[in-house]
Coordinates of C-alpha atoms in Angstrom, one line a residue:
Chain A
X26 CA -55.7 -7.1 -51.5
X27 CA -57.4 -4.8 -48.7
X28 CA -60.4 -6.9 -48.2
X29 CA -63.7 -5.4 -46.9
X30 CA -63.1 -1.5 -46.1
X31 CA -65.3 0.6 -43.6
X32 CA -65.3 4.3 -43.3
X33 CA -65.3 6.1 -41.1
X34 CA -64.1 3.6 -37.8
X35 CA -66.2 5.8 -35.0
X36 CA -68.3 8.8 -35.6
X37 CA -70.9 10.5 -32.8
X38 CA -73.9 12.2 -34.0
X39 CA -76.7 14.4 -32.6
X40 CA -80.2 13.1 -32.6
X41 CA -81.9 14.1 -36.2
X42 CA -78.2 14.5 -38.0
X43 CA -78.1 12.1 -41.0
X44 CA -74.5 10.4 -42.1
X45 CA -73.4 7.6 -44.4
X46 CA -71.4 4.8 -43.8
X47 CA -69.4 3.6 -47.0
X48 CA -67.7 -0.2 -47.7
X49 CA -65.9 -0.5 -49.8
X50 CA -64.4 -4.4 -51.2
X51 CA -62.1 -5.5 -53.6
X52 CA -62.7 -8.7 -54.2
X53 CA -64.9 -8.6 -56.9
X54 CA -67.9 -10.1 -54.6
X55 CA -71.3 -9.7 -55.8
X56 CA -73.1 -9.8 -52.9
X57 CA -72.8 -7.2 -49.7
X58 CA -74.5 -7.0 -46.4
X59 CA -74.4 -4.1 -43.8
X60 CA -75.1 -5.8 -40.2
X61 CA -75.2 -4.3 -37.2
X62 CA -74.2 -5.5 -33.6
X63 CA -75.5 -5.2 -30.5
X64 CA -74.5 -7.0 -27.0
X65 CA -76.6 -9.7 -26.4
X66 CA -78.3 -9.2 -29.7
X67 CA -75.4 -10.7 -32.3
X68 CA -75.6 -9.8 -35.9
X69 CA -78.9 -8.5 -37.2
X70 CA -78.9 -8.4 -41.1
X71 CA -80.1 -4.5 -41.9
X72 CA -80.0 -4.5 -45.9
X73 CA -78.0 -6.3 -48.7
X74 CA -77.5 -6.4 -52.0
X75 CA -77.1 -9.4 -54.4
X76 CA -75.5 -6.8 -57.0
X77 CA -75.0 -3.3 -58.3
X78 CA -77.9 -1.5 -58.5
X79 CA -79.6 -3.7 -56.5
X80 CA -80.9 -3.8 -52.7
X81 CA -82.8 -5.4 -50.1
X82 CA -84.5 -5.3 -46.8
X83 CA -83.3 -7.6 -43.4
X84 CA -84.3 -8.3 -40.3
X85 CA -84.0 -4.5 -39.1
X86 CA -84.1 -1.8 -41.9
X87 CA -86.2 1.0 -40.6
X88 CA -84.1 4.3 -40.3
X89 CA -81.8 2.9 -42.7
X90 CA -81.2 3.4 -46.3
X91 CA -78.4 2.0 -48.5
X92 CA -77.0 2.1 -52.3
X93 CA -75.3 0.1 -54.5
X94 CA -74.4 2.5 -57.4
X95 CA -71.0 0.6 -57.8
X96 CA -70.4 -2.9 -57.7
X97 CA -67.5 -2.8 -54.9
X98 CA -69.7 0.0 -52.7
X99 CA -72.2 -0.2 -50.9
X100 CA -73.6 2.5 -49.0
X101 CA -75.6 2.8 -45.6
X102 CA -77.8 5.7 -44.9
X103 CA -79.2 6.9 -41.5
X104 CA -81.2 10.1 -42.9
X105 CA -82.3 11.2 -39.3
X106 CA -80.4 9.8 -36.3
X107 CA -82.2 8.3 -33.1
X108 CA -80.3 7.0 -30.3
X109 CA -81.7 3.4 -31.0
X110 CA -79.5 3.4 -33.8
X111 CA -76.2 3.6 -31.6
X112 CA -74.6 0.5 -32.2
X113 CA -71.2 -1.6 -34.4
X114 CA -72.2 -1.4 -37.6
X115 CA -70.2 -4.1 -39.9
X116 CA -69.8 -4.7 -43.4
X117 CA -69.7 -7.8 -45.4
X118 CA -69.0 -9.2 -49.0
X119 CA -69.6 -12.6 -50.2
X120 CA -68.6 -13.9 -53.7
X121 CA -72.5 -15.2 -54.4
X122 CA -74.0 -17.5 -56.6
X123 CA -75.0 -20.9 -56.0
X124 CA -71.7 -23.3 -55.4
X125 CA -70.0 -24.0 -52.6
X126 CA -67.5 -21.5 -50.4
X127 CA -69.4 -18.9 -53.0
X128 CA -71.4 -18.4 -49.7
X129 CA -68.3 -17.5 -47.3
X130 CA -68.9 -13.6 -46.0
X131 CA -65.8 -11.5 -45.3
X132 CA -66.1 -8.8 -43.2
X133 CA -64.7 -5.2 -42.5
X134 CA -63.9 -3.7 -38.9
X135 CA -66.8 -2.1 -38.3
X136 CA -67.9 1.5 -37.8
X137 CA -68.7 1.9 -34.3
X138 CA -71.5 5.0 -34.4
X139 CA -73.1 6.6 -31.3
X140 CA -75.9 8.8 -31.5
X141 CA -76.3 11.5 -28.3
Chain B
X25 CA -88.2 -18.0 -32.3
X26 CA -84.3 -18.5 -33.0
X27 CA -83.0 -20.5 -35.7
X28 CA -80.1 -20.2 -34.2
X29 CA -79.6 -21.1 -30.9
X30 CA -75.5 -21.4 -29.8
X31 CA -74.8 -22.5 -25.8
X32 CA -73.1 -21.9 -23.7
X33 CA -73.3 -18.0 -24.1
X34 CA -69.7 -17.8 -22.0
X35 CA -67.3 -19.9 -21.7
X36 CA -64.1 -19.7 -19.0
X37 CA -61.5 -22.5 -19.7
X38 CA -57.7 -23.0 -18.5
X39 CA -55.1 -23.3 -20.6
X40 CA -55.2 -27.0 -22.3
X41 CA -59.0 -27.9 -20.8
X42 CA -60.7 -29.6 -23.8
X43 CA -64.4 -28.5 -24.6
X44 CA -67.2 -27.5 -27.1
X45 CA -69.4 -24.8 -27.9
X46 CA -73.1 -25.8 -29.3
X47 CA -74.6 -24.5 -31.8
X48 CA -78.4 -25.9 -32.7
X49 CA -80.8 -25.2 -35.8
X50 CA -84.1 -25.1 -36.9
X51 CA -83.8 -24.6 -40.7
X52 CA -86.7 -26.2 -43.7
X53 CA -83.5 -27.6 -45.1
X54 CA -80.0 -27.0 -44.3
X55 CA -77.3 -25.1 -47.6
X56 CA -74.8 -24.6 -44.9
X57 CA -73.1 -23.7 -41.8
X58 CA -70.9 -21.2 -41.1
X59 CA -68.5 -21.0 -37.9
X60 CA -66.7 -17.2 -37.5
X61 CA -64.2 -16.3 -34.6
X62 CA -64.4 -12.6 -33.7
X63 CA -61.5 -10.4 -31.7
X64 CA -62.1 -7.6 -29.4
X65 CA -63.0 -4.6 -31.6
X66 CA -63.0 -6.4 -34.9
X67 CA -65.1 -7.9 -37.5
X68 CA -65.7 -11.7 -37.8
X69 CA -63.1 -13.9 -39.3
X70 CA -64.4 -17.0 -41.5
X71 CA -63.6 -19.9 -39.5
X72 CA -64.9 -23.2 -41.3
X73 CA -68.2 -24.5 -44.0
X74 CA -70.2 -27.8 -42.9
X75 CA -72.5 -28.5 -45.8
X76 CA -73.9 -32.0 -44.9
X77 CA -74.6 -34.5 -41.7
X78 CA -71.4 -36.2 -40.7
X79 CA -68.8 -33.4 -41.9
X80 CA -66.1 -32.2 -40.0
X81 CA -63.6 -30.2 -40.5
X82 CA -60.2 -28.9 -38.6
X83 CA -57.2 -26.2 -38.2
X84 CA -55.0 -26.0 -35.6
X85 CA -56.7 -26.9 -32.3
X86 CA -60.0 -26.7 -33.7
X87 CA -62.5 -29.1 -34.7
X88 CA -66.5 -28.3 -36.2
X89 CA -68.3 -31.4 -36.4
X90 CA -72.4 -31.4 -38.0
X91 CA -75.5 -33.2 -37.2
X92 CA -78.5 -32.8 -38.7
X93 CA -79.6 -30.7 -35.8
X94 CA -77.2 -28.8 -34.5
X95 CA -72.9 -28.4 -34.7
X96 CA -70.0 -28.9 -32.2
X97 CA -67.1 -26.6 -32.4
X98 CA -64.7 -28.7 -30.2
X99 CA -61.7 -26.9 -28.7
X100 CA -58.9 -29.3 -27.6
X101 CA -56.0 -27.8 -25.2
X102 CA -57.0 -24.4 -26.0
X103 CA -54.4 -21.8 -25.2
X104 CA -55.1 -17.9 -24.1
X105 CA -55.1 -16.7 -27.9
X106 CA -57.9 -18.6 -28.7
X107 CA -60.1 -16.4 -26.6
X108 CA -62.6 -15.0 -28.6
X109 CA -66.3 -14.7 -29.3
X110 CA -67.1 -17.9 -31.7
X111 CA -70.6 -16.9 -34.0
X112 CA -72.5 -19.8 -35.8
X113 CA -74.5 -18.6 -39.0
X114 CA -77.2 -21.0 -40.9
X115 CA -78.3 -20.9 -44.3
X116 CA -81.9 -22.4 -44.7
X117 CA -82.7 -23.8 -48.0
X118 CA -86.1 -21.9 -48.3
X119 CA -85.1 -18.5 -47.3
X120 CA -84.7 -17.9 -51.5
X121 CA -82.0 -17.4 -53.9
X122 CA -80.6 -15.0 -52.2
X123 CA -78.8 -17.3 -49.7
X124 CA -78.7 -14.6 -46.7
X125 CA -77.3 -16.5 -43.3
X126 CA -79.0 -16.6 -39.9
X127 CA -76.8 -15.9 -37.4
X128 CA -76.5 -17.2 -33.3
X129 CA -75.7 -14.4 -30.6
X130 CA -72.0 -15.9 -30.3
X131 CA -70.4 -18.0 -27.4
X132 CA -67.7 -15.4 -25.2
X133 CA -64.4 -18.2 -25.0
X134 CA -61.8 -16.9 -22.5
X135 CA -58.6 -18.8 -22.1
X136 CA -57.5 -18.4 -18.5
X137 CA -53.2 -19.1 -18.8

């Protein structure tokens, strides 16, 4: 199993450009998440999904949109990139449900985004 | 106000010098506390889950403990390969049915040979 994969690994954008980050998981997990990680700020949740066709806002959703058309994929879109969106983006998935050990998150390797 | 506070922010140890990392939390009701390890340039990797005060988990040189207000990650006789950032995350019973965790800012550990 590949686990959680992210595409691309690194990207440079100019202010105002758009792009989509792709996250894929092969563990049949219900929940998926997008985080950004900035120095000194820790992991901050952007958006998340508790199942195919559902999405919800996290702590820092402004400037981002998401879609989960297929259970295994979670897309993060930047419609008009800004320098403040320069960050490392991590996708994660978890089995979901209320039982113990259904909540462990599995993270992808990250996408480094630089907005000039 | 942060729900999850990790200390220290950074820690430097000599190989073999045991120490502890702290994660203090403020929640309505703890659903679970999670420890992750993150190596430079990589995503966080799951280490432990703790659910109730008094619970302990061990893995090699790492031991995680939990009280009603904080968790400790004890590192016994660390080796240079233990160098990483250690992240703590907490799930609150009152956060709704979606069980979204809140992460602390992490402790950066460097173990010198």
